Amino acid sequence: MAIDWGFALRIAGFGLLLVFSILALLIVITRVVTRFASKKGPEEKEKKEERE
Amino acid sequence: MIDYQTGFTGLTYGHIILICVGLIFIYLAITKKWEPYELLPIGVGLILANMPYTGLLLTPEQAGGVPGVAGLLGIFLEFGLYKYTVLPLLIFLGLGAMTDFGPLLASPKGFVLGAAAQMGIFVAFFGALALGFWGIADFGIKEAACIGIIGGADGPTTIFLTAKLAPELMGITAVAAYSYMAMVAIIQPPIVRALISEKERKIYMKPQLRAVSQREKIIFPIAVMLIVILLVPRAAPLVGMFMFGNLLRESGVVDRLSDTAQGALINTITIVLMLCIGASMSAELVMRPETLMVLGLGLVAFAAGTAGGVLLGKLVSRLSKEPFNPILGAAGVSAVPMAARVAQHIGQKANPRNFLLMHAMGPNVAGVIGSAVIAGVFLGILG
């Protein structure tokens, strides 16, 4: 069967690039979500109270 | 004279072999407990599909729309898979409701490992293309994509993509995906031991991850849904259903819906979908050399995915300031939760103090997102 190897390589390259980029982007989003929505630990709470 | 035929007159060697395969699946499910929720109904579907003259596989289209003629399995196959492909998506809804993203949110490194473990998809993709190129098998680029996606170790994703791109391969790719998922504990350990030194396997990680707030768990599926679907629109059915199911679970306000999605709904759909998978393996479709090649390439995909995850795990371990056990890379293969359990088992064997299960759940669920993204890419380009 005739295979267009160039097209196949482009699909694979694009797919891998996209999956790494998206999951890396999700790391950044997770960090942002954590920063604004995570539970404050007792140490952080104490520090905040001290500052206030 | 009565015109009556028993099934015996229509039995071929192909039917008999596949009925035996069905019986083996039922045996493995019951005695070995290998993926029993999948293999038991698949085994029954296989047997039913290979009994001659039952009419069970006759689809409404084949029956010309005449009421009462189409068979039960034909109706399920036509409306659940071939025409509308709703069954794997409803399974994804249930899986989302069963998934806890807490470990991934607590340790986001898992995302990278989940991506690396998708390497196997492309190894098998090129393997299938090479077989097609050399004329060994009748595989084109669409078939290669469906064979490659077995390496995503995700049953519903495999079924969804194959039903869209190469329906004639659906039964065998699905069986390969579920069978290898059941055999993760056999496939992965030798690869992990070959690629990771004993010293690295012994690396100790604290078992406890940080507590993740409910707010984080609610924002996460919404954010993933928005971003992933905007970037890969054709992954919307999979990612949308998965994240919707997860939101039902994490919102805390729709307990009944969450319970239904992860209980009654997923159980009902599993029965129908797995029967369909078994039923899609009739002797005419399966008894050809390509079947063995799909099974072989599926195994290659699983092995290469594990190797990809492990190699990136080694890199993360080198770069990480905190101790990081590279075994966790193997859990990026998204067979949830089997791959995570395997990582835990190998880690604890190397160092009895280690308890890696929670760490391994992160890459494990990231792998589900990764394979859904790649399915979306394949669909976007080839669909």
CSV table of C-alpha atoms in Angstrom, one decimal:
chain,number,residue,atom,x,y,z
A,1,MET,CA,0.0,0.0,0.0
A,2,ALA,CA,1.3,3.5,-0.8
A,3,ILE,CA,2.0,5.4,2.4
A,4,ASP,CA,2.6,9.1,2.5
A,5,TRP,CA,5.4,9.0,5.1
A,6,GLY,CA,5.8,12.8,5.2
A,7,PHE,CA,2.1,13.2,6.1
A,8,ALA,CA,2.5,10.4,8.8
A,9,LEU,CA,5.5,12.1,10.2
A,10,ARG,CA,3.7,15.4,10.4
A,11,ILE,CA,0.8,13.8,12.2
A,12,ALA,CA,3.0,12.1,14.7
A,13,GLY,CA,5.2,15.2,15.3
A,14,PHE,CA,2.2,17.5,15.6
A,15,GLY,CA,0.4,15.0,17.9
A,16,LEU,CA,3.4,14.6,20.2
A,17,LEU,CA,4.1,18.3,20.3
A,18,LEU,CA,0.4,19.1,21.1
A,19,VAL,CA,0.1,16.5,23.8
A,20,PHE,CA,3.3,17.7,25.5
A,21,SER,CA,2.3,21.4,25.1
A,22,ILE,CA,-1.2,20.8,26.4
A,23,LEU,CA,-0.1,18.8,29.4
A,24,ALA,CA,2.7,21.3,30.2
A,25,LEU,CA,0.1,24.1,29.9
A,26,LEU,CA,-2.1,22.1,32.4
A,27,ILE,CA,0.9,22.1,34.8
A,28,VAL,CA,0.9,25.9,34.7
A,29,ILE,CA,-2.9,26.1,35.1
A,30,THR,CA,-2.7,23.7,38.0
A,31,ARG,CA,-0.1,25.9,39.7
A,32,VAL,CA,-2.3,29.0,39.2
A,33,VAL,CA,-5.4,27.1,40.5
A,34,THR,CA,-3.4,25.9,43.5
A,35,ARG,CA,-2.1,29.4,44.2
A,36,PHE,CA,-5.6,30.9,44.4
A,37,ALA,CA,-7.7,28.0,45.6
A,38,SER,CA,-5.5,25.7,47.7
A,39,LYS,CA,-6.1,25.1,51.4
A,40,LYS,CA,-4.0,27.3,53.6
A,41,GLY,CA,-1.8,25.2,55.8
A,42,PRO,CA,-1.5,26.0,59.6
A,43,GLU,CA,2.0,27.5,59.0
A,44,GLU,CA,0.9,29.8,56.3
A,45,LYS,CA,-2.1,30.9,58.4
A,46,GLU,CA,0.2,31.7,61.3
A,47,LYS,CA,2.5,33.7,59.0
A,48,LYS,CA,-0.4,35.6,57.6
A,49,GLU,CA,-1.7,36.4,61.1
A,50,GLU,CA,1.8,37.5,62.2
A,51,ARG,CA,2.0,39.9,59.2
A,52,GLU,CA,-1.4,41.3,60.1
B,1,MET,CA,-41.0,-31.4,4.8
B,2,ILE,CA,-40.2,-28.5,7.2
B,3,ASP,CA,-37.5,-26.1,6.1
B,4,TYR,CA,-35.5,-25.8,9.3
B,5,GLN,CA,-31.8,-25.4,9.9
B,6,THR,CA,-30.0,-26.0,13.2
B,7,GLY,CA,-26.9,-23.9,13.9
B,8,PHE,CA,-24.6,-26.9,13.4
B,9,THR,CA,-25.0,-26.9,9.7
B,10,GLY,CA,-23.6,-23.3,9.5
B,11,LEU,CA,-20.7,-23.7,11.8
B,12,THR,CA,-17.3,-23.1,10.3
B,13,TYR,CA,-13.8,-23.6,11.8
B,14,GLY,CA,-13.6,-19.8,12.2
B,15,HIS,CA,-16.8,-19.8,14.3
B,16,ILE,CA,-15.6,-22.7,16.4
B,17,ILE,CA,-12.2,-21.0,17.1
B,18,LEU,CA,-13.9,-17.8,18.1
B,19,ILE,CA,-16.5,-19.5,20.3
B,20,CYS,CA,-13.5,-21.2,22.1
B,21,VAL,CA,-11.8,-17.8,22.4
B,22,GLY,CA,-15.1,-16.5,24.0
B,23,LEU,CA,-15.1,-19.4,26.4
B,24,ILE,CA,-11.4,-18.7,27.3
B,25,PHE,CA,-12.3,-15.0,28.0
B,26,ILE,CA,-15.1,-16.2,30.3
B,27,TYR,CA,-12.8,-18.6,32.0
B,28,LEU,CA,-10.1,-15.9,32.5
B,29,ALA,CA,-12.7,-13.4,33.8
B,30,ILE,CA,-14.1,-15.9,36.4
B,31,THR,CA,-11.1,-17.8,37.5
B,32,LYS,CA,-8.2,-15.4,37.0
B,33,LYS,CA,-10.3,-12.3,37.6
B,34,TRP,CA,-8.7,-10.6,34.5
B,35,GLU,CA,-10.7,-7.5,33.8
B,36,PRO,CA,-13.9,-9.5,34.6
B,37,TYR,CA,-16.2,-6.6,33.9
B,38,GLU,CA,-14.9,-6.4,30.4
B,39,LEU,CA,-13.9,-9.9,29.5
B,40,LEU,CA,-17.0,-11.7,30.7
B,41,PRO,CA,-19.5,-9.8,28.5
B,42,ILE,CA,-17.0,-9.7,25.6
B,43,GLY,CA,-16.7,-13.5,25.9
B,44,VAL,CA,-20.5,-13.8,25.8
B,45,GLY,CA,-20.7,-11.4,22.9
B,46,LEU,CA,-18.1,-13.4,21.0
B,47,ILE,CA,-20.0,-16.6,21.4
B,48,LEU,CA,-23.3,-15.1,20.4
B,49,ALA,CA,-21.8,-13.4,17.4
B,50,ASN,CA,-20.3,-16.6,16.1
B,51,MET,CA,-23.5,-18.8,16.4
B,52,PRO,CA,-24.9,-19.3,12.9
B,53,TYR,CA,-28.4,-18.2,11.8
B,54,THR,CA,-29.2,-16.3,15.0
B,55,GLY,CA,-29.9,-13.0,13.2
B,56,LEU,CA,-28.6,-11.2,16.3
B,57,LEU,CA,-26.1,-9.2,14.4
B,58,LEU,CA,-28.5,-7.9,11.7
B,59,THR,CA,-28.5,-4.1,12.0
B,60,PRO,CA,-31.7,-2.1,11.3
B,61,GLU,CA,-30.0,-0.8,8.1
B,62,GLN,CA,-29.3,-4.4,6.9
B,63,ALA,CA,-32.9,-5.3,7.8
B,64,GLY,CA,-34.1,-2.5,5.5
B,65,GLY,CA,-35.8,-0.8,8.4
B,66,VAL,CA,-38.4,-3.6,8.6
B,67,PRO,CA,-39.7,-3.6,12.2
B,68,GLY,CA,-38.8,-6.7,14.3
B,69,VAL,CA,-36.2,-8.0,11.9
B,70,ALA,CA,-33.0,-6.5,13.2
B,71,GLY,CA,-31.2,-8.4,16.0
B,72,LEU,CA,-30.5,-7.0,19.5
B,73,LEU,CA,-26.7,-6.9,19.0
B,74,GLY,CA,-27.1,-5.4,15.6
B,75,ILE,CA,-29.3,-2.6,17.1
B,76,PHE,CA,-26.7,-1.9,19.8
B,77,LEU,CA,-23.8,-2.0,17.3
B,78,GLU,CA,-25.5,0.3,14.8
B,79,PHE,CA,-26.8,2.9,17.2
B,80,GLY,CA,-24.3,2.7,20.0
B,81,LEU,CA,-21.1,2.4,18.0
B,82,TYR,CA,-21.1,2.5,14.2
B,83,LYS,CA,-23.5,5.4,13.6
B,84,TYR,CA,-23.4,7.5,16.7
B,85,THR,CA,-20.6,6.2,18.9
B,86,VAL,CA,-22.4,7.1,22.1
B,87,LEU,CA,-21.5,4.1,24.3
B,88,PRO,CA,-17.7,4.8,24.9
B,89,LEU,CA,-18.6,8.4,25.6
B,90,LEU,CA,-21.0,7.4,28.4
B,91,ILE,CA,-18.3,5.1,29.8
B,92,PHE,CA,-16.0,8.2,29.9
B,93,LEU,CA,-18.7,10.1,31.8
B,94,GLY,CA,-18.7,7.3,34.4
B,95,LEU,CA,-14.9,7.1,34.5
B,96,GLY,CA,-14.7,10.9,35.1
B,97,ALA,CA,-17.1,10.5,38.0
B,98,MET,CA,-14.9,7.8,39.4
B,99,THR,CA,-11.6,9.7,39.0
B,100,ASP,CA,-9.9,11.7,41.7
B,101,PHE,CA,-7.6,14.3,40.3
B,102,GLY,CA,-6.2,15.1,43.8
B,103,PRO,CA,-2.9,13.3,43.4
B,104,LEU,CA,-2.3,15.0,40.0
B,105,LEU,CA,-3.1,18.4,41.5
B,106,ALA,CA,-0.9,17.8,44.4
B,107,SER,CA,2.0,16.8,42.2
B,108,PRO,CA,1.6,18.2,38.7
B,109,LYS,CA,4.9,16.6,37.4
B,110,GLY,CA,2.5,13.7,36.6
B,111,PHE,CA,1.3,15.6,33.5
B,112,VAL,CA,4.6,15.3,31.8
B,113,LEU,CA,4.9,11.6,32.5
B,114,GLY,CA,1.3,11.1,31.2
B,115,ALA,CA,2.4,12.8,28.0
B,116,ALA,CA,5.6,10.8,27.6
B,117,ALA,CA,3.8,7.5,28.0
B,118,GLN,CA,1.9,8.3,24.8
B,119,MET,CA,5.0,7.6,22.8
B,120,GLY,CA,3.9,4.0,22.3
B,121,ILE,CA,0.9,5.2,20.3
B,122,PHE,CA,3.3,6.6,17.6
B,123,VAL,CA,5.7,3.7,17.7
B,124,ALA,CA,2.8,1.3,16.9
B,125,PHE,CA,1.4,3.9,14.4
B,126,PHE,CA,4.6,3.7,12.4
B,127,GLY,CA,4.9,-0.1,12.9
B,128,ALA,CA,1.4,-0.5,11.3
B,129,LEU,CA,2.3,1.9,8.5
B,130,ALA,CA,5.4,-0.1,7.8
B,131,LEU,CA,3.4,-3.4,7.6
B,132,GLY,CA,1.1,-1.7,5.2
B,133,PHE,CA,3.9,-0.2,3.1
B,134,TRP,CA,5.7,-3.6,2.8
B,135,GLY,CA,2.4,-5.2,1.8
B,136,ILE,CA,2.3,-7.5,4.8
B,137,ALA,CA,-1.0,-6.1,6.0
B,138,ASP,CA,-3.8,-4.0,4.5
B,139,PHE,CA,-3.2,-1.1,6.9
B,140,GLY,CA,-3.6,2.5,5.7
B,141,ILE,CA,-3.0,5.6,7.8
B,142,LYS,CA,-6.5,5.4,9.5
B,143,GLU,CA,-6.0,1.8,10.5
B,144,ALA,CA,-2.5,2.7,11.8
B,145,ALA,CA,-4.0,5.4,14.0
B,146,CYS,CA,-6.5,3.0,15.5
B,147,ILE,CA,-3.8,0.4,16.1
B,148,GLY,CA,-1.5,3.0,17.7
B,149,ILE,CA,-4.1,4.3,20.1
B,150,ILE,CA,-4.1,0.8,21.8
B,151,GLY,CA,-0.9,2.2,23.3
B,152,GLY,CA,-2.9,4.8,25.1
B,153,ALA,CA,-4.1,1.9,27.3
B,154,ASP,CA,-7.6,3.4,27.4
B,155,GLY,CA,-10.4,1.1,26.3
B,156,PRO,CA,-13.2,3.7,25.6
B,157,THR,CA,-10.7,6.0,23.7
B,158,THR,CA,-9.6,3.1,21.5
B,159,ILE,CA,-13.2,2.1,20.8
B,160,PHE,CA,-14.3,5.7,20.1
B,161,LEU,CA,-11.5,6.3,17.6
B,162,THR,CA,-11.7,2.9,15.9
B,163,ALA,CA,-15.5,3.2,15.5
B,164,LYS,CA,-14.9,6.5,13.7
B,165,LEU,CA,-11.9,5.7,11.6
B,166,ALA,CA,-11.7,1.9,11.0
B,167,PRO,CA,-14.9,0.2,12.3
B,168,GLU,CA,-13.8,-3.2,10.9
B,169,LEU,CA,-10.9,-3.2,13.4
B,170,MET,CA,-13.0,-2.2,16.4
B,171,GLY,CA,-13.5,-5.6,18.0
B,172,ILE,CA,-9.9,-6.6,17.9
B,173,THR,CA,-8.4,-3.2,18.9
B,174,ALA,CA,-10.8,-3.0,21.9
B,175,VAL,CA,-9.9,-6.6,22.9
B,176,ALA,CA,-6.2,-5.8,22.6
B,177,ALA,CA,-6.5,-2.7,24.7
B,178,TYR,CA,-8.5,-4.4,27.5
B,179,SER,CA,-6.4,-7.6,27.4
B,180,TYR,CA,-3.1,-5.7,27.7
B,181,MET,CA,-4.6,-3.5,30.4
B,182,ALA,CA,-5.3,-6.7,32.3
B,183,MET,CA,-1.8,-7.8,31.6
B,184,VAL,CA,0.0,-4.6,32.7
B,185,ALA,CA,1.4,-6.4,35.7
B,186,ILE,CA,3.1,-8.9,33.3
B,187,ILE,CA,4.2,-6.4,30.6
B,188,GLN,CA,5.6,-3.5,32.6
B,189,PRO,CA,7.9,-5.0,35.3
B,190,PRO,CA,10.6,-6.4,32.9
B,191,ILE,CA,10.7,-3.0,31.0
B,192,VAL,CA,10.9,-1.1,34.2
B,193,ARG,CA,13.7,-3.3,35.6
B,194,ALA,CA,15.6,-3.1,32.3
B,195,LEU,CA,15.5,0.7,32.1
B,196,ILE,CA,15.8,1.7,35.8
B,197,SER,CA,18.8,0.7,38.0
B,198,GLU,CA,18.1,-0.8,41.4
B,199,LYS,CA,19.5,2.3,43.1
B,200,GLU,CA,17.0,4.5,41.2
B,201,ARG,CA,14.1,2.1,42.0
B,202,LYS,CA,15.0,2.4,45.7
B,203,ILE,CA,14.5,6.2,45.8
B,204,TYR,CA,12.3,6.9,48.7
B,205,MET,CA,9.3,9.3,48.4
B,206,LYS,CA,7.2,10.5,51.2
B,207,PRO,CA,3.9,8.7,50.9
B,208,GLN,CA,1.7,11.7,51.8
B,209,LEU,CA,0.8,14.3,49.2
B,210,ARG,CA,-0.5,17.7,50.2
B,211,ALA,CA,-4.2,18.1,50.8
B,212,VAL,CA,-6.1,19.4,47.8
B,213,SER,CA,-9.0,21.7,48.4
B,214,GLN,CA,-12.5,21.1,46.9
B,215,ARG,CA,-12.3,24.4,45.2
B,216,GLU,CA,-9.2,23.3,43.3
B,217,LYS,CA,-10.9,20.0,42.4
B,218,ILE,CA,-13.9,21.9,41.0
B,219,ILE,CA,-11.9,24.5,39.0
B,220,PHE,CA,-9.6,21.9,37.5
B,221,PRO,CA,-12.1,19.9,35.3
B,222,ILE,CA,-13.7,23.2,34.1
B,223,ALA,CA,-10.3,24.6,33.1
B,224,VAL,CA,-9.2,21.4,31.4
B,225,MET,CA,-12.5,21.2,29.5
B,226,LEU,CA,-12.1,24.8,28.3
B,227,ILE,CA,-8.5,24.7,27.3
B,228,VAL,CA,-8.2,21.2,25.9
B,229,ILE,CA,-11.4,21.5,23.8
B,230,LEU,CA,-10.4,24.9,22.4
B,231,LEU,CA,-7.0,23.5,21.4
B,232,VAL,CA,-8.2,20.1,20.2
B,233,PRO,CA,-11.9,20.5,19.3
B,234,ARG,CA,-12.3,16.9,18.1
B,235,ALA,CA,-11.3,15.6,21.6
B,236,ALA,CA,-14.4,17.3,22.9
B,237,PRO,CA,-16.6,14.2,23.2
B,238,LEU,CA,-14.0,12.4,25.2
B,239,VAL,CA,-12.6,15.2,27.3
B,240,GLY,CA,-16.0,16.9,27.7
B,241,MET,CA,-17.7,13.7,29.1
B,242,PHE,CA,-14.7,12.9,31.3
B,243,MET,CA,-14.5,16.3,32.8
B,244,PHE,CA,-18.3,16.6,33.1
B,245,GLY,CA,-18.3,13.3,35.1
B,246,ASN,CA,-15.6,14.6,37.3
B,247,LEU,CA,-17.4,17.8,37.9
B,248,LEU,CA,-20.5,15.8,39.0
B,249,ARG,CA,-18.3,14.1,41.6
B,250,GLU,CA,-16.4,17.1,42.8
B,251,SER,CA,-19.1,19.7,42.9
B,252,GLY,CA,-20.6,18.0,45.9
B,253,VAL,CA,-24.1,19.3,45.0
B,254,VAL,CA,-25.3,16.5,42.7
B,255,ASP,CA,-24.5,13.4,44.7
B,256,ARG,CA,-27.4,11.4,43.1
B,257,LEU,CA,-26.1,12.2,39.6
B,258,SER,CA,-22.5,11.4,40.6
B,259,ASP,CA,-23.6,8.1,42.2
B,260,THR,CA,-25.6,7.2,39.0
B,261,ALA,CA,-22.7,8.1,36.7
B,262,GLN,CA,-20.2,6.0,38.6
B,263,GLY,CA,-22.6,3.2,39.4
B,264,ALA,CA,-25.7,2.3,37.6
B,265,LEU,CA,-24.9,4.2,34.4
B,266,ILE,CA,-21.4,2.9,33.9
B,267,ASN,CA,-22.5,-0.6,34.8
B,268,THR,CA,-25.4,-0.6,32.3
B,269,ILE,CA,-23.3,0.9,29.5
B,270,THR,CA,-20.4,-1.5,30.2
B,271,ILE,CA,-22.8,-4.5,29.7
B,272,VAL,CA,-24.0,-3.1,26.4
B,273,LEU,CA,-20.6,-1.9,25.1
B,274,MET,CA,-18.7,-5.0,26.0
B,275,LEU,CA,-21.4,-7.2,24.4
B,276,CYS,CA,-21.0,-5.1,21.3
B,277,ILE,CA,-17.2,-5.4,21.3
B,278,GLY,CA,-17.5,-9.2,21.5
B,279,ALA,CA,-20.2,-9.2,18.9
B,280,SER,CA,-18.1,-7.1,16.5
B,281,MET,CA,-15.7,-10.0,16.3
B,282,SER,CA,-17.4,-12.3,13.9
B,283,ALA,CA,-15.3,-15.0,12.2
B,284,GLU,CA,-15.5,-13.2,8.9
B,285,LEU,CA,-13.8,-10.1,10.4
B,286,VAL,CA,-11.4,-11.6,12.8
B,287,MET,CA,-10.0,-14.8,11.2
B,288,ARG,CA,-7.3,-13.1,9.1
B,289,PRO,CA,-3.6,-12.6,9.6
B,290,GLU,CA,-4.1,-8.8,10.3
B,291,THR,CA,-5.7,-9.8,13.7
B,292,LEU,CA,-2.4,-11.2,14.9
B,293,MET,CA,-0.5,-8.2,13.7
B,294,VAL,CA,-2.9,-5.8,15.5
B,295,LEU,CA,-2.4,-7.8,18.7
B,296,GLY,CA,1.4,-7.8,18.2
B,297,LEU,CA,1.5,-4.0,17.5
B,298,GLY,CA,-0.7,-3.4,20.5
B,299,LEU,CA,1.8,-5.1,22.7
B,300,VAL,CA,4.6,-3.1,21.1
B,301,ALA,CA,2.6,0.1,21.8
B,302,PHE,CA,2.1,-0.8,25.5
B,303,ALA,CA,5.8,-1.6,25.9
B,304,ALA,CA,7.0,1.5,24.1
B,305,GLY,CA,4.6,3.7,26.1
B,306,THR,CA,5.9,2.2,29.3
B,307,ALA,CA,9.5,2.8,28.1
B,308,GLY,CA,8.7,6.4,27.1
B,309,GLY,CA,7.2,7.1,30.5
B,310,VAL,CA,10.1,5.5,32.4
B,311,LEU,CA,12.7,7.4,30.4
B,312,LEU,CA,11.1,10.7,31.0
B,313,GLY,CA,10.7,9.6,34.7
B,314,LYS,CA,14.5,9.2,34.8
B,315,LEU,CA,15.0,12.7,33.4
B,316,VAL,CA,12.5,14.2,35.9
B,317,SER,CA,14.3,12.3,38.7
B,318,ARG,CA,17.7,13.8,37.7
B,319,LEU,CA,16.3,17.3,37.4
B,320,SER,CA,14.0,17.3,40.5
B,321,LYS,CA,15.2,18.9,43.7
B,322,GLU,CA,13.1,16.5,45.8
B,323,PRO,CA,13.6,12.7,45.6
B,324,PHE,CA,11.6,11.4,42.6
B,325,ASN,CA,11.3,7.7,41.8
B,326,PRO,CA,11.4,7.2,38.0
B,327,ILE,CA,9.2,4.1,38.3
B,328,LEU,CA,6.3,6.6,38.4
B,329,GLY,CA,6.9,7.1,34.6
B,330,ALA,CA,5.5,3.6,34.0
B,331,ALA,CA,2.2,4.8,35.5
B,332,GLY,CA,1.7,7.3,32.7
B,333,VAL,CA,0.3,4.5,30.6
B,334,SER,CA,-3.3,5.3,31.4
B,335,ALA,CA,-4.5,1.8,32.4
B,336,VAL,CA,-6.2,3.2,35.6
B,337,PRO,CA,-5.5,2.0,38.3
B,338,MET,CA,-3.6,-1.1,37.2
B,339,ALA,CA,-0.5,0.8,36.0
B,340,ALA,CA,-0.4,2.8,39.3
B,341,ARG,CA,-0.6,-0.5,41.3
B,342,VAL,CA,2.3,-2.0,39.3
B,343,ALA,CA,4.4,1.1,40.0
B,344,GLN,CA,3.5,0.8,43.7
B,345,HIS,CA,4.4,-2.9,43.7
B,346,ILE,CA,7.8,-2.6,41.9
B,347,GLY,CA,8.7,0.4,44.1
B,348,GLN,CA,7.8,-1.4,47.3
B,349,LYS,CA,9.7,-4.5,46.2
B,350,ALA,CA,12.8,-2.4,45.7
B,351,ASN,CA,12.4,-0.4,48.9
B,352,PRO,CA,9.9,-1.8,51.4
B,353,ARG,CA,9.5,1.7,53.0
B,354,ASN,CA,8.2,3.1,49.7
B,355,PHE,CA,4.5,3.6,49.2
B,356,LEU,CA,4.1,5.1,45.7
B,357,LEU,CA,0.5,4.5,44.9
B,358,MET,CA,-0.8,8.0,45.5
B,359,HIS,CA,2.2,9.5,43.6
B,360,ALA,CA,1.5,7.1,40.7
B,361,MET,CA,-2.2,8.0,40.4
B,362,GLY,CA,-1.2,11.4,39.1
B,363,PRO,CA,0.6,10.3,35.9
B,364,ASN,CA,-2.0,7.6,35.6
B,365,VAL,CA,-5.0,10.0,35.2
B,366,ALA,CA,-2.8,12.4,33.2
B,367,GLY,CA,-2.3,9.6,30.7
B,368,VAL,CA,-6.1,9.4,30.2
B,369,ILE,CA,-6.1,13.1,29.2
B,370,GLY,CA,-3.1,12.5,27.0
B,371,SER,CA,-4.6,9.7,25.1
B,372,ALA,CA,-7.8,11.5,24.6
B,373,VAL,CA,-5.9,14.5,23.2
B,374,ILE,CA,-4.1,12.3,20.7
B,375,ALA,CA,-7.4,10.6,19.7
B,376,GLY,CA,-8.7,14.1,19.1
B,377,VAL,CA,-5.6,15.0,16.9
B,378,PHE,CA,-6.1,11.8,14.9
B,379,LEU,CA,-9.8,12.5,14.4
B,380,GLY,CA,-9.1,16.2,13.6
B,381,ILE,CA,-6.7,15.2,10.8
B,382,LEU,CA,-8.0,11.9,9.6
B,383,GLY,CA,-11.7,11.9,10.6
